[in-house]
């Protein structure tokens, strides 16, 4: 099994000061947002993981089977979810790039505010792949092996005879979507928002 999270971590300087106050009417328990999110696109992420449209299409049902996957922060599965995925399908960007669009119900009151004011805008998928194949030598990084260390000598992102090494993700099962500040798929973000009562 090859576990992955499509985010990039950077260290930011410590910033002191207060955020502008966000005023909104009181939330009732029935309030929530329905958001549509471009979760992951066909192509190569900045982590050099590669997703084909066919593999993404085959993985769509993993967003809601055997249970609706959580919407969380920074891939921290130990925290309460901000909401849950309620639907998923393949879609296309204006330029024709295929991607998985998820529909999620955001129910956490603080998360609702942060989605509305766009503090929670970009995100990252987390999941597992039954196969994770080196684009240079076809070694499966998810296959069981006896020795420690990398399965092959090729490093993601390095060029080998003019070809950039990637890991081709196959038989993917998504486990969560996280709001993150720096997504590895730079187009992974909230596409639309509506009140759950609309």
GROMACS .gro file of C-alpha atoms in nm:
model
  198
    1UNK     CA    1   0.000   0.000   0.000
    2UNK     CA    2   0.130   0.348  -0.088
    3UNK     CA    3  -0.015   0.620   0.137
    4UNK     CA    4  -0.010   0.978   0.008
    5UNK     CA    5  -0.113   1.332   0.093
    6UNK     CA    6  -0.108   1.593  -0.177
    7UNK     CA    7   0.016   1.896   0.012
    8UNK     CA    8   0.340   2.088   0.037
    9UNK     CA    9   0.476   2.200   0.374
   10UNK     CA   10   0.662   2.525   0.415
   11UNK     CA   11   0.772   2.709   0.727
   12UNK     CA   12   0.615   3.051   0.770
   13UNK     CA   13   0.736   3.324   1.004
   14UNK     CA   14   0.543   3.369   1.330
   15UNK     CA   15   0.292   3.650   1.281
   16UNK     CA   16   0.151   3.835   1.580
   17UNK     CA   17  -0.166   4.038   1.567
   18UNK     CA   18  -0.535   3.986   1.552
   19UNK     CA   19  -0.750   3.889   1.259
   20UNK     CA   20  -1.028   4.124   1.155
   21UNK     CA   21  -1.349   4.033   1.332
   22UNK     CA   22  -1.594   3.833   1.126
   23UNK     CA   23  -1.956   3.912   1.208
   24UNK     CA   24  -2.233   3.678   1.113
   25UNK     CA   25  -2.571   3.589   1.254
   26UNK     CA   26  -2.595   3.303   1.501
   27UNK     CA   27  -2.582   2.959   1.350
   28UNK     CA   28  -2.863   2.714   1.408
   29UNK     CA   29  -2.788   2.342   1.411
   30UNK     CA   30  -2.947   2.302   1.067
   31UNK     CA   31  -2.715   2.560   0.911
   32UNK     CA   32  -2.434   2.451   0.692
   33UNK     CA   33  -2.273   2.508   0.357
   34UNK     CA   34  -2.271   2.292   0.050
   35UNK     CA   35  -1.943   2.343  -0.129
   36UNK     CA   36  -1.819   2.209  -0.458
   37UNK     CA   37  -1.446   2.143  -0.462
   38UNK     CA   38  -1.200   2.059  -0.737
   39UNK     CA   39  -1.032   1.785  -0.532
   40UNK     CA   40  -0.760   1.647  -0.763
   41UNK     CA   41  -0.676   1.699  -1.130
   42UNK     CA   42  -0.532   1.476  -1.398
   43UNK     CA   43  -0.160   1.533  -1.432
   44UNK     CA   44   0.148   1.564  -1.213
   45UNK     CA   45   0.136   1.739  -0.875
   46UNK     CA   46   0.425   1.934  -0.723
   47UNK     CA   47   0.499   1.617  -0.522
   48UNK     CA   48   0.555   1.445  -0.859
   49UNK     CA   49   0.265   1.206  -0.812
   50UNK     CA   50   0.088   1.144  -1.142
   51UNK     CA   51  -0.286   1.085  -1.182
   52UNK     CA   52  -0.452   0.975  -1.506
   53UNK     CA   53  -0.813   1.063  -1.586
   54UNK     CA   54  -0.905   0.694  -1.603
   55UNK     CA   55  -0.757   0.621  -1.259
   56UNK     CA   56  -0.937   0.923  -1.114
   57UNK     CA   57  -1.266   0.811  -1.271
   58UNK     CA   58  -1.222   0.463  -1.122
   59UNK     CA   59  -1.171   0.614  -0.775
   60UNK     CA   60  -1.477   0.844  -0.762
   61UNK     CA   61  -1.690   0.608  -0.553
   62UNK     CA   62  -1.421   0.591  -0.282
   63UNK     CA   63  -1.529   0.941  -0.175
   64UNK     CA   64  -1.859   0.808  -0.038
   65UNK     CA   65  -1.816   0.428  -0.012
   66UNK     CA   66  -1.815   0.258   0.234
   67UNK     CA   67  -1.880   0.589   0.420
   68UNK     CA   68  -1.875   0.962   0.336
   69UNK     CA   69  -1.515   1.079   0.364
   70UNK     CA   70  -1.432   1.364   0.604
   71UNK     CA   71  -1.331   1.719   0.528
   72UNK     CA   72  -1.049   1.801   0.773
   73UNK     CA   73  -0.757   2.039   0.827
   74UNK     CA   74  -0.395   1.968   0.733
   75UNK     CA   75  -0.449   1.590   0.708
   76UNK     CA   76  -0.506   1.561   1.084
   77UNK     CA   77  -0.741   1.263   1.100
   78UNK     CA   78  -0.749   1.277   1.481
   79UNK     CA   79  -0.951   1.602   1.486
   80UNK     CA   80  -1.327   1.629   1.440
   81UNK     CA   81  -1.430   1.669   1.076
   82UNK     CA   82  -1.543   2.007   0.948
   83UNK     CA   83  -1.793   1.827   0.726
   84UNK     CA   84  -1.837   1.525   0.501
   85UNK     CA   85  -1.836   1.448   0.129
   86UNK     CA   86  -2.191   1.399   0.003
   87UNK     CA   87  -2.117   1.340  -0.365
   88UNK     CA   88  -1.839   1.308  -0.621
   89UNK     CA   89  -1.807   1.294  -0.998
   90UNK     CA   90  -1.565   1.364  -1.280
   91UNK     CA   91  -1.570   1.712  -1.431
   92UNK     CA   92  -1.352   1.928  -1.657
   93UNK     CA   93  -1.190   2.267  -1.618
   94UNK     CA   94  -1.249   2.530  -1.888
   95UNK     CA   95  -0.922   2.421  -2.055
   96UNK     CA   96  -1.044   2.058  -2.069
   97UNK     CA   97  -0.837   1.921  -1.778
   98UNK     CA   98  -1.029   1.636  -1.609
   99UNK     CA   99  -1.067   1.641  -1.233
  100UNK     CA  100  -1.271   1.494  -0.950
  101UNK     CA  101  -1.534   1.735  -0.822
  102UNK     CA  102  -1.656   1.659  -0.473
  103UNK     CA  103  -1.962   1.807  -0.308
  104UNK     CA  104  -1.929   1.846   0.067
  105UNK     CA  105  -2.152   1.956   0.352
  106UNK     CA  106  -1.953   2.183   0.583
  107UNK     CA  107  -2.125   2.182   0.921
  108UNK     CA  108  -1.865   2.317   1.166
  109UNK     CA  109  -1.963   2.683   1.243
  110UNK     CA  110  -1.602   2.810   1.250
  111UNK     CA  111  -1.521   2.629   0.926
  112UNK     CA  112  -1.832   2.780   0.763
  113UNK     CA  113  -1.705   3.129   0.845
  114UNK     CA  114  -1.359   3.048   0.711
  115UNK     CA  115  -1.493   2.897   0.388
  116UNK     CA  116  -1.715   3.203   0.339
  117UNK     CA  117  -1.431   3.452   0.386
  118UNK     CA  118  -1.193   3.232   0.181
  119UNK     CA  119  -0.946   3.152   0.457
  120UNK     CA  120  -1.036   2.790   0.375
  121UNK     CA  121  -1.003   2.793  -0.002
  122UNK     CA  122  -0.733   2.553  -0.122
  123UNK     CA  123  -0.692   2.189  -0.033
  124UNK     CA  124  -0.530   1.854  -0.065
  125UNK     CA  125  -0.637   1.492  -0.097
  126UNK     CA  126  -0.521   1.204   0.119
  127UNK     CA  127  -0.557   0.838   0.038
  128UNK     CA  128  -0.385   0.519  -0.060
  129UNK     CA  129  -0.287   0.358  -0.388
  130UNK     CA  130  -0.268  -0.017  -0.444
  131UNK     CA  131   0.002   0.054  -0.703
  132UNK     CA  132   0.250   0.344  -0.718
  133UNK     CA  133   0.461   0.290  -1.028
  134UNK     CA  134   0.790   0.463  -1.107
  135UNK     CA  135   0.757   0.636  -1.444
  136UNK     CA  136   1.120   0.554  -1.531
  137UNK     CA  137   1.155   0.183  -1.453
  138UNK     CA  138   0.797   0.063  -1.373
  139UNK     CA  139   0.890  -0.047  -1.019
  140UNK     CA  140   0.581  -0.060  -0.797
  141UNK     CA  141   0.658   0.134  -0.479
  142UNK     CA  142   0.347  -0.014  -0.311
  143UNK     CA  143   0.454  -0.377  -0.363
  144UNK     CA  144   0.579  -0.566  -0.058
  145UNK     CA  145   0.957  -0.591  -0.042
  146UNK     CA  146   1.213  -0.747   0.185
  147UNK     CA  147   1.473  -0.471   0.208
  148UNK     CA  148   1.449  -0.127   0.363
  149UNK     CA  149   1.502   0.184   0.156
  150UNK     CA  150   1.356   0.305  -0.169
  151UNK     CA  151   1.219   0.038  -0.407
  152UNK     CA  152   1.422   0.179  -0.698
  153UNK     CA  153   1.701   0.427  -0.751
  154UNK     CA  154   1.483   0.690  -0.923
  155UNK     CA  155   1.379   0.995  -0.723
  156UNK     CA  156   1.059   1.182  -0.795
  157UNK     CA  157   1.125   1.515  -0.962
  158UNK     CA  158   1.470   1.429  -1.095
  159UNK     CA  159   1.544   1.402  -1.465
  160UNK     CA  160   1.668   1.072  -1.610
  161UNK     CA  161   1.773   1.094  -1.975
  162UNK     CA  162   1.543   1.393  -2.018
  163UNK     CA  163   1.241   1.241  -1.845
  164UNK     CA  164   1.120   1.366  -1.506
  165UNK     CA  165   1.057   1.080  -1.264
  166UNK     CA  166   0.704   1.060  -1.123
  167UNK     CA  167   0.501   0.805  -0.933
  168UNK     CA  168   0.199   0.691  -1.133
  169UNK     CA  169  -0.087   0.639  -0.888
  170UNK     CA  170  -0.308   0.337  -0.967
  171UNK     CA  171  -0.610   0.178  -0.796
  172UNK     CA  172  -0.653   0.483  -0.576
  173UNK     CA  173  -0.883   0.505  -0.275
  174UNK     CA  174  -0.933   0.851  -0.127
  175UNK     CA  175  -0.961   0.880   0.253
  176UNK     CA  176  -1.007   1.254   0.313
  177UNK     CA  177  -0.994   1.606   0.176
  178UNK     CA  178  -0.804   1.866   0.379
  179UNK     CA  179  -0.802   2.240   0.370
  180UNK     CA  180  -0.434   2.336   0.343
  181UNK     CA  181  -0.251   2.659   0.265
  182UNK     CA  182  -0.017   2.520  -0.002
  183UNK     CA  183  -0.172   2.244  -0.216
  184UNK     CA  184   0.046   2.019  -0.431
  185UNK     CA  185  -0.231   2.037  -0.696
  186UNK     CA  186  -0.238   2.416  -0.733
  187UNK     CA  187  -0.590   2.403  -0.880
  188UNK     CA  188  -0.741   2.208  -0.589
  189UNK     CA  189  -0.985   2.454  -0.435
  190UNK     CA  190  -1.342   2.547  -0.351
  191UNK     CA  191  -1.532   2.615  -0.674
  192UNK     CA  192  -1.875   2.717  -0.540
  193UNK     CA  193  -2.061   2.771  -0.212
  194UNK     CA  194  -2.428   2.768  -0.119
  195UNK     CA  195  -2.622   2.765   0.204
  196UNK     CA  196  -2.744   2.415   0.293
  197UNK     CA  197  -3.098   2.552   0.331
  198UNK     CA  198  -3.113   2.687  -0.027
   0.00000   0.00000   0.00000
